[in-house]
Amino acid sequence: MTNVELAASRTPRKGSVDAVVVGAGFAGLYMVQRLREAGLSVQGFEAGKDVGGTWYWNRYPGARCDIPSLLYSYTWSDEVRLGWRWSEKYATQPEILSYAEHVADRYDLRRDFAFETKVTSAVFDEASRRWTVRTDAGDVIDARFCIMATGCLSVPRGADLPGAESFEGESYVTGLWPHEGVDFKGKRVAVIGTGSSAIQSLPLIAKDAAQVTVFQRTPNFSLPAVNTPLADEEVAAFHEGFPEFLRMVRAGEPGIPMPPPDWVPNDEELAQLLEGLWSGWGLVACAQIPNLVKDERINEAACEYVRGKIREIVKDPALAEKLIPCDFPLAAKRACVDTDYFETFNRDNVSLVDLHETPIEAITPTGVKTTDGEYPADIIVYAIGFDAMTGALSRIDIRGRGGKALNAVWAEGPRTYLGLMVAGFPNLFTVTGPGSPSVLSNMLMSIEFHVDWIADAIGHVQARQASAIEATTEAQDAWVEHVNEEADKTLYPRAASWYIGANVPGKPRVFMPYVGEGYKVRIDDVAAKDYEGFEIA
Ligand code: FAD
Ligand code: N01
């Protein structure tokens, strides 16, 4: 049933609540729980049929987390933590989805959500200082607070290549994968894209398909997951160290051992750190290399290390050179964590088309046509990424004071205070919004930090018997400047990545995540200083 059909099939909700929460991923689920605990009435909306967000939508073969599962877990419920046993170092999508479902069951969170319902608009009324939220199912809900837990990577780029609609075979988008799965057996498959989604799915697709052609625009850095089942001892050790881990992350420390910031490793030490990249600790190993994304010498050494590994793995030297990334620093685009990605190119049924040499001209009814000719396919897999960080917000007609549209205010790129609120939009919060570390962190930690901060801020507003909290323009301007300054100290802006919106034609190019240190301490400090930079009316 489409959302429009669904709208006709159920009675639209009307009424008043304290808070609306949009999204039932890890952010929306915890947000609802915190607001309920504070005694607020909540209405949640979720476009999907059930909870899970990212892990509900991204069901492509091989989908897994790239942060070790024990760390990619909520910390707010001891009962959930101790009652859940991850089976592998990097859990699969079905297991992570079961975890989200488990939490929803345990806290009966579905009760407050309307599923298969997209929020279409949120309009602030200055007189009442309340939001009116409308959905594609005809709901009209009035709320004091509106929390956008809409996700940073929740709007997949569709099959938008020229001629895509003419393709007569099957086509799939990794971020909207069918629940019943896809049968690749005996099929000729075209995979477009070489980001994390393609890198995770290619090895499994290639095992089933008759033949796979990978269409690569930019080669990518990928580190081996060396995934293993989790041993009881590892789990026990994690739980034993958990209080200290929690203390560290709550104190704003990264939660993993980090090198001293001023340590400049000598060649021998650096060589040892680089070996870590192939140890199976992927992004955690990257974090161990001091100034990896600040120091060109160190970054280039890391790039060369990975390039050397690709040359070792891929048997055909010409093919290896095509797979080697050389035009952006390691980690300036999110490094991928894979199982047998480069090895898969040694298979007889896998070939690579380098789109830098021969760009795609069009999708045809029977395959993919490049300047070099046509590659016939039965199935096309689009692994071409997301309208990241602002995509979900920009698809909702959000209007703040004076009827100003968020899309107009953000026409030159997103501007927020702390990634949490936007000047001119009182009582509207963004969980892991642009201007916060979000996608450059273990997202579950960032989500918890934001949800806790938002719940406390709402509690503060209520305790003062106030009706609105809003970021001041001055505080927002200063924060945006600081976010940009911090980004400019790094190598991040050197990659044409989705962090700067470079993957979506026409999107303003602004570096969106916050890369400075001590973010959690900052937002706690702002709250402790009576919400410095916010006006409470
Ligand atoms: P989401 O999980 O994206 O949930 C947002 C929800 O909001 C979605 O379900 C969406 O349908 C809903 N929504 C959006 N707009 C509307 C609307 N208008 N109306 C109604 N509903 C709406 N991060 C890590 O830290 N580690 C990882 O290992 C990791 N792996 C990832 C793997 C994949 C394949 C992807 C795509 C992302 C991964 N991420 C990872 C990032 C991941 O998005 C976050 O870790 C986390 O799951 C985000 O949770 P969320 O609740 O903020 O957003
Ligand atoms: O998307 P991407 P993704 N024609 O944007 C190419 C998280 N995640 O879904 O680099 C041809 O990274 C594009 O090429 P280029 C993680 O945060 C995590 O893979 O723009 N190709 C690129 O190769 C990740 O970073 C996991 O030149 C086109 C690819 O498509 C984020 O989600 C798994 C094209 C898109 O790569 C996004 O990952 C999955 C076109 N028109 C996702 N347009 C984990 O491992 C784009 N491309 C946990």
XYZ file of C-alpha atoms and ligand atoms in Angstrom:
638
model
C 0.000 0.000 0.000
C 1.397 3.446 -0.845
C 1.348 6.191 1.756
C -1.408 7.910 -0.160
C -3.534 4.735 -0.122
C -2.760 4.338 3.557
C -3.901 7.890 4.184
C -7.290 6.914 2.838
C -7.382 3.718 4.916
C -6.989 5.053 8.440
C -8.591 7.807 10.430
C -6.219 10.748 10.547
C -4.993 11.738 13.985
C -5.944 15.189 15.254
C -5.120 16.776 18.545
C -2.571 18.205 20.843
C 0.541 16.716 22.425
C 3.559 18.075 24.214
C 5.987 16.803 21.598
C 6.111 15.341 18.115
C 9.058 13.098 17.257
C 9.743 12.388 13.584
C 11.606 9.130 12.883
C 11.741 5.756 14.633
C 15.418 4.970 14.197
C 17.734 4.786 17.196
C 17.317 8.550 17.728
C 13.515 8.651 17.622
C 13.140 5.568 19.812
C 15.309 6.924 22.598
C 13.778 10.402 22.266
C 10.289 9.022 22.827
C 11.509 7.072 25.841
C 13.154 10.153 27.420
C 10.109 12.356 26.830
C 7.785 9.730 28.262
C 9.986 9.407 31.346
C 9.647 13.180 31.765
C 5.881 12.795 31.695
C 5.295 14.438 28.310
C 2.679 13.279 25.846
C 4.325 12.304 22.559
C 3.249 11.530 19.021
C 5.859 9.872 16.838
C 5.721 9.485 13.064
C 7.747 7.108 10.913
C 7.678 6.668 7.145
C 8.684 3.008 7.390
C 6.405 0.180 8.460
C 8.326 -0.387 11.664
C 11.177 0.812 13.862
C 14.887 0.653 13.016
C 15.504 3.568 10.629
C 18.752 2.892 8.761
C 18.543 -0.776 9.684
C 14.935 -1.041 8.542
C 15.679 0.360 5.072
C 19.204 -0.856 4.208
C 18.645 -4.592 3.753
C 21.116 -5.133 0.941
C 23.323 -8.236 1.164
C 26.325 -7.719 3.417
C 24.944 -4.676 5.273
C 26.661 -4.408 8.664
C 27.883 -1.792 11.080
C 31.454 -0.525 10.720
C 31.805 0.359 14.403
C 32.198 -2.764 16.593
C 28.731 -3.875 17.755
C 29.558 -3.697 21.449
C 30.230 0.020 20.952
C 27.433 0.515 18.419
C 24.837 -0.065 21.158
C 22.724 2.073 23.423
C 24.244 2.811 26.812
C 21.112 4.230 28.454
C 19.511 0.959 29.522
C 21.427 -1.591 31.580
C 18.604 -3.996 31.019
C 19.007 -3.769 27.242
C 22.785 -3.916 27.455
C 22.912 -6.956 29.703
C 19.969 -8.673 28.047
C 21.383 -8.480 24.537
C 24.199 -10.629 23.183
C 25.805 -9.539 19.883
C 26.953 -12.574 17.942
C 29.723 -10.983 15.868
C 32.299 -8.222 16.131
C 30.456 -6.307 13.359
C 26.777 -7.285 13.478
C 24.679 -7.821 10.369
C 21.746 -5.614 9.425
C 19.160 -8.237 10.476
C 20.765 -8.507 13.912
C 20.920 -4.720 14.380
C 17.299 -4.440 13.269
C 16.328 -7.150 15.803
C 18.124 -5.110 18.456
C 16.058 -2.004 17.608
C 12.902 -4.135 17.656
C 13.947 -5.637 20.981
C 14.314 -2.167 22.521
C 10.961 -1.082 21.060
C 9.313 -4.192 22.542
C 10.955 -3.853 25.933
C 9.865 -0.209 26.343
C 6.644 -0.549 24.354
C 7.782 2.286 22.117
C 5.672 1.471 19.044
C 2.598 2.577 21.011
C 3.504 6.239 20.451
C 4.337 5.963 16.742
C 2.206 6.131 13.627
C 4.038 4.060 10.995
C 3.910 4.328 7.210
C 3.296 8.002 7.759
C 5.466 10.783 6.402
C 5.550 14.166 8.043
C 5.046 16.669 5.245
C 5.045 19.988 7.100
C 5.741 21.587 10.464
C 4.624 25.185 10.934
C 5.312 27.360 13.978
C 2.582 29.617 15.295
C 4.069 32.656 16.992
C 1.023 33.526 19.055
C 0.666 30.129 20.712
C 4.347 29.195 20.349
C 3.318 25.768 19.136
C 4.013 23.687 16.060
C 1.370 22.286 13.729
C 2.611 19.069 12.184
C 0.900 17.553 9.142
C 1.422 14.155 7.518
C 0.644 12.469 4.232
C -1.984 10.447 6.095
C -3.963 13.591 6.873
C -2.883 13.871 10.525
C -2.810 17.358 12.009
C -1.087 17.450 15.375
C -0.383 20.475 17.449
C 2.693 20.304 19.691
C 4.819 22.542 21.883
C 8.043 20.809 20.835
C 9.008 19.214 17.544
C 12.004 16.899 17.389
C 13.417 15.886 14.054
C 15.023 12.469 14.503
C 14.921 12.084 10.748
C 18.428 10.682 10.256
C 21.572 11.835 8.454
C 21.475 9.049 5.877
C 17.780 8.402 5.411
C 17.142 9.795 1.933
C 18.771 7.479 -0.588
C 19.570 8.861 -3.993
C 17.308 6.961 -6.323
C 17.792 5.538 -9.746
C 18.218 9.042 -11.138
C 20.664 8.371 -13.958
C 19.484 9.370 -17.443
C 17.296 6.660 -18.976
C 16.952 4.726 -15.687
C 13.180 4.490 -16.082
C 13.610 2.773 -19.461
C 15.457 -0.240 -17.998
C 13.449 -3.402 -18.549
C 15.256 -5.591 -16.023
C 15.102 -5.331 -12.234
C 16.646 -2.333 -10.492
C 17.282 -1.819 -6.803
C 18.543 1.015 -4.611
C 20.671 -0.219 -1.688
C 18.996 2.166 0.771
C 15.493 0.943 -0.172
C 16.175 -2.762 -0.448
C 13.146 -5.086 -0.808
C 12.262 -7.038 2.325
C 11.983 -10.307 0.425
C 15.572 -10.029 -0.826
C 16.854 -10.277 -4.385
C 17.780 -13.451 -6.220
C 20.992 -12.827 -8.150
C 21.515 -16.469 -9.169
C 22.534 -16.776 -12.779
C 21.971 -13.058 -13.438
C 24.143 -10.411 -15.074
C 24.367 -7.624 -12.522
C 25.512 -4.003 -12.862
C 26.577 -2.393 -9.577
C 26.818 1.403 -9.800
C 28.916 3.090 -7.113
C 31.865 2.107 -4.944
C 30.944 3.587 -1.551
C 30.358 1.565 1.628
C 27.060 0.099 0.405
C 28.594 -1.264 -2.805
C 31.755 -2.374 -1.026
C 29.726 -4.392 1.487
C 27.319 -5.895 -1.016
C 29.581 -6.680 -3.987
C 31.305 -9.763 -2.514
C 27.962 -11.421 -1.731
C 26.321 -10.452 -5.009
C 29.334 -11.815 -6.899
C 29.029 -15.178 -5.138
C 25.535 -15.680 -6.567
C 25.464 -13.807 -9.839
C 26.612 -15.170 -13.179
C 28.477 -11.986 -13.856
C 28.952 -8.617 -12.153
C 30.126 -5.354 -13.675
C 31.103 -2.671 -11.189
C 30.801 0.908 -12.439
C 33.323 2.955 -10.493
C 33.509 6.730 -10.583
C 35.969 7.196 -7.701
C 38.018 4.373 -6.182
C 37.639 4.157 -2.421
C 39.696 3.327 0.629
C 38.483 0.219 2.379
C 39.892 -1.617 5.384
C 39.292 -5.292 6.140
C 36.718 -6.054 8.849
C 38.313 -9.380 9.814
C 34.918 -10.090 11.266
C 34.662 -12.857 13.849
C 32.078 -14.302 16.197
C 32.221 -12.532 19.553
C 33.681 -14.738 22.263
C 32.065 -14.870 25.703
C 35.290 -13.547 27.220
C 35.216 -10.456 24.969
C 31.625 -9.733 25.941
C 32.391 -10.259 29.627
C 35.427 -7.966 29.414
C 33.295 -5.286 27.757
C 30.678 -5.433 30.501
C 33.362 -5.371 33.149
C 34.904 -2.238 31.658
C 31.549 -0.669 30.911
C 31.335 1.702 33.908
C 34.685 3.231 32.937
C 33.679 3.340 29.255
C 30.472 5.120 30.218
C 32.326 7.554 32.447
C 34.674 8.372 29.566
C 32.022 8.930 26.922
C 29.806 10.893 29.289
C 32.807 13.063 30.143
C 33.182 13.788 26.455
C 36.117 11.472 25.821
C 35.890 9.330 22.705
C 35.296 6.017 24.469
C 38.224 4.338 22.770
C 41.895 4.757 23.692
C 43.234 7.747 21.762
C 46.801 8.871 21.093
C 48.018 12.023 22.879
C 47.075 14.950 20.576
C 50.611 16.341 20.372
C 52.317 12.996 19.698
C 54.265 13.003 16.434
C 55.118 9.354 15.757
C 58.529 8.577 14.299
C 58.737 6.366 11.196
C 58.908 3.150 13.181
C 55.946 4.071 15.387
C 53.958 5.185 12.366
C 54.665 1.916 10.562
C 53.289 0.055 13.576
C 50.158 2.199 13.680
C 49.577 1.609 9.974
C 49.644 -2.157 10.485
C 46.625 -1.552 12.713
C 44.638 -0.564 9.635
C 44.762 -4.175 8.488
C 44.027 -5.632 11.917
C 40.238 -5.598 11.603
C 39.654 -2.519 13.737
C 38.995 -0.271 10.724
C 37.737 3.100 11.899
C 38.964 2.485 15.442
C 42.461 1.877 14.015
C 42.214 5.108 11.995
C 41.473 6.961 15.234
C 44.683 5.596 16.737
C 46.817 7.388 14.156
C 47.520 10.867 15.540
C 46.416 13.699 13.265
C 45.484 11.335 10.442
C 43.075 13.910 9.036
C 45.276 16.905 9.833
C 48.823 15.994 8.936
C 49.493 15.454 5.236
C 52.642 13.428 5.832
C 50.879 11.010 8.115
C 47.848 10.782 5.875
C 49.907 10.129 2.766
C 51.800 7.371 4.596
C 48.464 5.783 5.504
C 47.203 6.127 1.920
C 50.359 4.472 0.608
C 49.984 1.655 3.106
C 46.441 0.909 1.894
C 47.475 1.276 -1.752
C 50.231 -1.273 -1.150
C 47.690 -3.700 0.302
C 45.401 -3.285 -2.714
C 48.346 -4.025 -5.018
C 49.091 -7.166 -2.988
C 45.488 -8.410 -3.076
C 44.364 -7.673 -6.630
C 46.157 -10.062 -8.954
C 45.789 -8.070 -12.168
C 48.192 -5.090 -11.731
C 46.310 -2.875 -14.215
C 43.050 -3.537 -12.400
C 44.716 -2.896 -9.027
C 45.832 0.550 -10.243
C 42.245 1.369 -11.222
C 41.012 0.386 -7.761
C 43.590 2.526 -5.977
C 42.306 5.822 -4.565
C 44.690 8.667 -5.214
C 42.776 11.911 -5.374
C 41.611 12.399 -1.780
C 43.091 11.833 1.684
C 42.278 8.654 3.627
C 39.265 9.248 5.915
C 38.317 12.520 4.194
C 35.500 10.378 2.817
C 34.260 7.832 5.342
C 36.639 4.881 5.032
C 34.817 1.634 4.288
C 35.146 -1.581 6.259
C 34.791 -4.658 4.106
C 34.868 -8.409 3.903
C 36.704 -9.495 0.729
C 35.980 -6.399 -1.343
C 39.294 -6.179 -3.187
C 39.594 -9.989 -3.250
C 36.302 -10.128 -5.158
C 37.953 -8.477 -8.160
C 40.071 -11.638 -8.565
C 36.940 -13.596 -9.447
C 36.394 -14.499 -13.094
C 32.813 -13.250 -12.986
C 33.646 -9.718 -11.796
C 34.844 -6.832 -13.928
C 35.351 -3.106 -13.424
C 34.363 -0.194 -15.625
C 36.319 2.951 -14.810
C 33.882 5.803 -15.314
C 36.681 8.349 -15.303
C 37.838 6.816 -18.588
C 34.418 5.950 -19.993
C 31.544 7.794 -18.272
C 28.001 6.487 -18.230
C 25.969 8.022 -21.044
C 22.636 6.462 -20.139
C 20.796 3.506 -18.741
C 19.179 1.694 -21.661
C 16.313 -0.826 -21.662
C 18.903 -3.624 -21.558
C 21.837 -2.337 -19.554
C 24.318 0.457 -18.924
C 25.756 2.435 -21.808
C 29.104 4.161 -21.368
C 31.138 6.077 -23.924
C 32.805 2.714 -24.562
C 29.716 0.699 -25.404
C 26.813 -1.060 -23.757
C 27.083 -3.464 -20.820
C 24.007 -5.719 -20.802
C 22.452 -6.414 -17.401
C 19.477 -8.263 -15.932
C 19.708 -6.389 -12.636
C 21.040 -2.917 -11.820
C 22.031 -2.141 -8.221
C 22.227 1.583 -7.515
C 24.617 2.095 -4.598
C 24.947 5.816 -5.259
C 24.516 7.207 -1.775
C 22.255 9.610 0.068
C 21.143 13.206 0.153
C 22.949 13.259 3.465
C 22.459 15.293 6.624
C 19.932 17.800 5.256
C 17.995 15.575 2.820
C 15.231 14.455 5.194
C 14.750 17.930 6.694
C 14.618 19.578 3.279
C 11.764 17.281 2.262
C 9.568 18.587 5.069
C 8.055 22.048 4.682
C 9.380 23.484 7.957
C 8.319 27.052 8.696
C 9.514 28.985 11.705
C 8.878 32.517 12.973
C 7.439 34.863 10.348
C 6.535 31.872 8.167
C 10.205 31.559 7.112
C 10.955 28.261 5.378
C 13.947 26.299 6.658
C 14.807 25.524 3.046
C 15.068 29.254 2.314
C 17.107 29.918 5.445
C 19.453 27.073 4.468
C 19.602 27.927 0.770
C 23.369 28.542 1.017
C 23.891 25.536 3.277
C 22.706 24.524 6.760
C 23.243 26.889 9.710
C 22.586 25.668 13.242
C 23.657 26.379 16.776
C 25.514 23.273 18.029
C 23.695 21.137 15.438
C 20.752 21.142 17.839
C 18.596 24.159 16.972
C 18.177 26.817 14.290
C 17.657 30.530 15.004
C 14.114 31.494 14.010
C 12.744 27.997 14.710
C 11.837 27.910 18.417
C 11.249 24.533 20.070
C 12.413 22.664 16.955
C 15.323 20.320 17.651
C 17.473 18.309 15.261
C 19.065 15.094 16.554
C 22.583 14.808 15.097
C 21.901 17.854 12.958
C 24.482 19.533 10.697
C 27.036 21.377 12.795
C 27.397 18.467 15.227
C 29.876 15.543 15.043
C 27.104 13.150 13.949
C 28.377 11.084 11.013
C 32.006 11.505 12.094
C 31.372 9.686 15.339
C 29.928 6.490 16.710
C 26.421 7.631 15.876
C 24.761 5.842 18.759
C 26.807 7.891 21.202
C 26.076 11.135 19.359
C 22.386 10.265 19.299
C 22.335 9.645 23.045
C 24.198 12.904 23.737
C 21.681 14.869 21.683
C 18.573 13.122 22.954
C 19.682 13.614 26.565
C 20.518 17.263 25.906
C 17.176 17.908 24.187
C 15.178 16.152 26.911
C 17.012 18.185 29.567
C 16.476 21.441 27.633
C 12.749 20.727 27.368
C 12.688 19.920 31.094
C 14.451 23.221 31.755
C 11.917 25.188 29.689
C 9.078 23.536 31.554
C 10.668 24.009 34.959
C 10.914 27.732 34.219
C 7.292 27.688 33.147
C 8.496 29.115 29.859
C 7.001 28.282 26.500
C 9.900 28.402 24.080
C 13.628 27.987 23.652
C 15.397 29.335 20.604
C 18.987 29.722 19.442
C 20.067 33.354 19.042
C 21.370 34.433 15.662
C 24.618 35.653 17.277
C 25.311 32.299 18.914
C 24.466 30.494 15.693
C 26.721 32.726 13.571
C 29.606 32.219 15.978
C 29.054 28.445 15.967
C 28.902 28.218 12.181
C 32.139 30.179 11.957
C 33.749 27.874 14.492
C 32.524 24.752 12.638
C 34.080 26.084 9.422
C 37.349 27.047 11.127
C 37.685 23.571 12.609
C 36.972 21.947 9.238
C 39.558 24.182 7.554
C 42.244 22.891 9.926
C 41.715 19.404 8.497
C 42.035 17.557 5.219
C 38.280 16.785 5.107
C 37.345 19.595 2.700
C 39.789 18.156 0.147
C 37.439 15.322 -0.794
C 34.343 15.791 -2.945
C 32.337 13.905 -0.347
C 28.778 13.788 0.875
C 30.071 15.554 4.002
C 30.124 18.705 1.868
C 27.106 17.843 -0.250
C 29.282 17.224 -3.319
C 27.396 14.051 -4.269
C 24.074 15.756 -4.925
C 23.936 17.938 -8.033
C 23.043 21.527 -7.108
C 23.443 21.071 -3.348
C 25.374 23.932 -1.698
C 28.915 22.855 -0.827
C 29.305 23.390 2.895
C 31.177 21.079 5.241
C 28.358 19.860 7.494
C 29.693 17.774 10.413
C 31.566 19.332 13.349
C 35.150 18.071 13.533
C 36.417 20.002 16.567
C 37.200 18.317 19.866
C 35.263 18.270 23.125
C 31.801 18.649 21.608
C 29.968 16.865 24.417
C 31.716 19.032 27.017
C 30.687 22.132 25.069
C 27.010 21.323 24.868
C 26.935 20.359 28.550
C 28.700 23.596 29.374
C 26.146 25.599 27.378
C 23.347 23.932 29.344
C 25.137 24.498 32.661
C 25.449 28.220 31.819
C 21.688 28.508 31.743
C 21.540 27.617 28.054
C 24.030 30.191 26.880
C 23.275 31.320 23.334
C 19.613 30.392 23.640
C 16.683 32.620 24.495
C 14.069 31.126 26.757
C 10.746 32.896 26.419
P 17.737 6.827 10.930
O 18.102 5.486 11.375
O 18.083 7.235 9.552
O 16.167 6.997 11.168
C 15.474 8.120 10.708
C 14.065 7.685 10.398
O 13.299 8.859 10.124
C 13.948 6.809 9.164
O 13.392 5.575 9.491
C 13.055 7.589 8.217
O 12.137 6.766 7.537
C 12.347 8.535 9.166
N 11.933 9.765 8.516
C 12.703 10.659 7.853
N 11.942 11.670 7.394
C 10.678 11.400 7.772
C 9.452 12.067 7.595
N 9.356 13.220 6.933
N 8.334 11.520 8.108
C 8.385 10.335 8.798
N 9.540 9.651 8.989
C 10.660 10.189 8.484
N 26.701 4.797 11.963
C 27.615 4.368 12.861
O 27.945 5.092 13.795
N 28.161 3.128 12.760
C 27.820 2.285 11.757
O 28.343 1.199 11.710
C 26.880 2.723 10.776
N 26.516 1.935 9.762
C 25.645 2.390 8.810
C 25.310 1.581 7.742
C 24.462 2.031 6.768
C 24.069 1.135 5.656
C 23.984 3.344 6.813
C 23.086 3.892 5.727
C 24.298 4.177 7.872
C 25.119 3.686 8.893
N 25.442 4.469 9.996
C 26.339 4.013 10.927
C 24.766 5.737 10.216
C 23.334 5.458 10.783
O 22.468 6.189 9.981
C 23.271 5.814 12.263
O 24.199 5.042 12.972
C 21.925 5.610 12.951
O 21.335 4.389 12.651
C 20.994 6.762 12.643
O 19.860 6.677 13.459
P 18.771 7.839 13.404
O 17.650 7.403 14.235
O 19.409 9.133 13.703
O 18.353 7.935 11.866
O 27.111 6.050 -0.530
P 28.419 6.876 -0.926
P 26.979 4.708 0.339
N 27.245 7.610 -11.433
O 27.935 8.262 -1.184
C 28.947 6.786 -6.723
C 27.134 4.931 5.587
N 27.209 3.496 5.312
O 25.541 4.360 0.400
O 32.640 8.921 -5.047
C 28.169 6.758 -10.980
O 29.501 6.688 0.025
C 29.900 7.602 -5.896
O 30.973 8.021 -6.675
P 31.813 9.350 -6.237
C 28.537 5.495 5.603
O 28.561 6.602 6.443
C 27.928 2.740 6.156
O 27.898 3.694 -0.151
O 30.794 10.404 -5.857
N 28.522 6.640 -9.695
C 30.254 6.586 -4.816
O 31.207 5.678 -5.276
C 28.710 5.877 4.152
O 29.732 6.811 3.925
C 28.071 1.405 5.903
O 32.594 9.693 -7.419
C 27.908 7.442 -8.834
C 28.950 5.847 -4.600
O 28.176 6.048 -5.782
C 27.343 6.406 3.808
O 26.438 5.566 4.521
C 27.491 0.846 4.783
C 26.927 8.353 -9.229
C 28.158 6.379 -3.436
O 28.878 6.197 -2.272
C 27.008 6.384 2.334
O 27.450 5.161 1.766
C 26.756 1.650 3.951
C 26.605 8.419 -10.591
N 25.706 9.287 -11.057
C 26.631 2.984 4.209
N 26.488 9.011 -8.146
C 28.889 0.568 6.787
O 29.790 -0.119 6.373
C 27.173 8.514 -7.098
N 28.028 7.577 -7.517
C 28.621 0.620 8.198
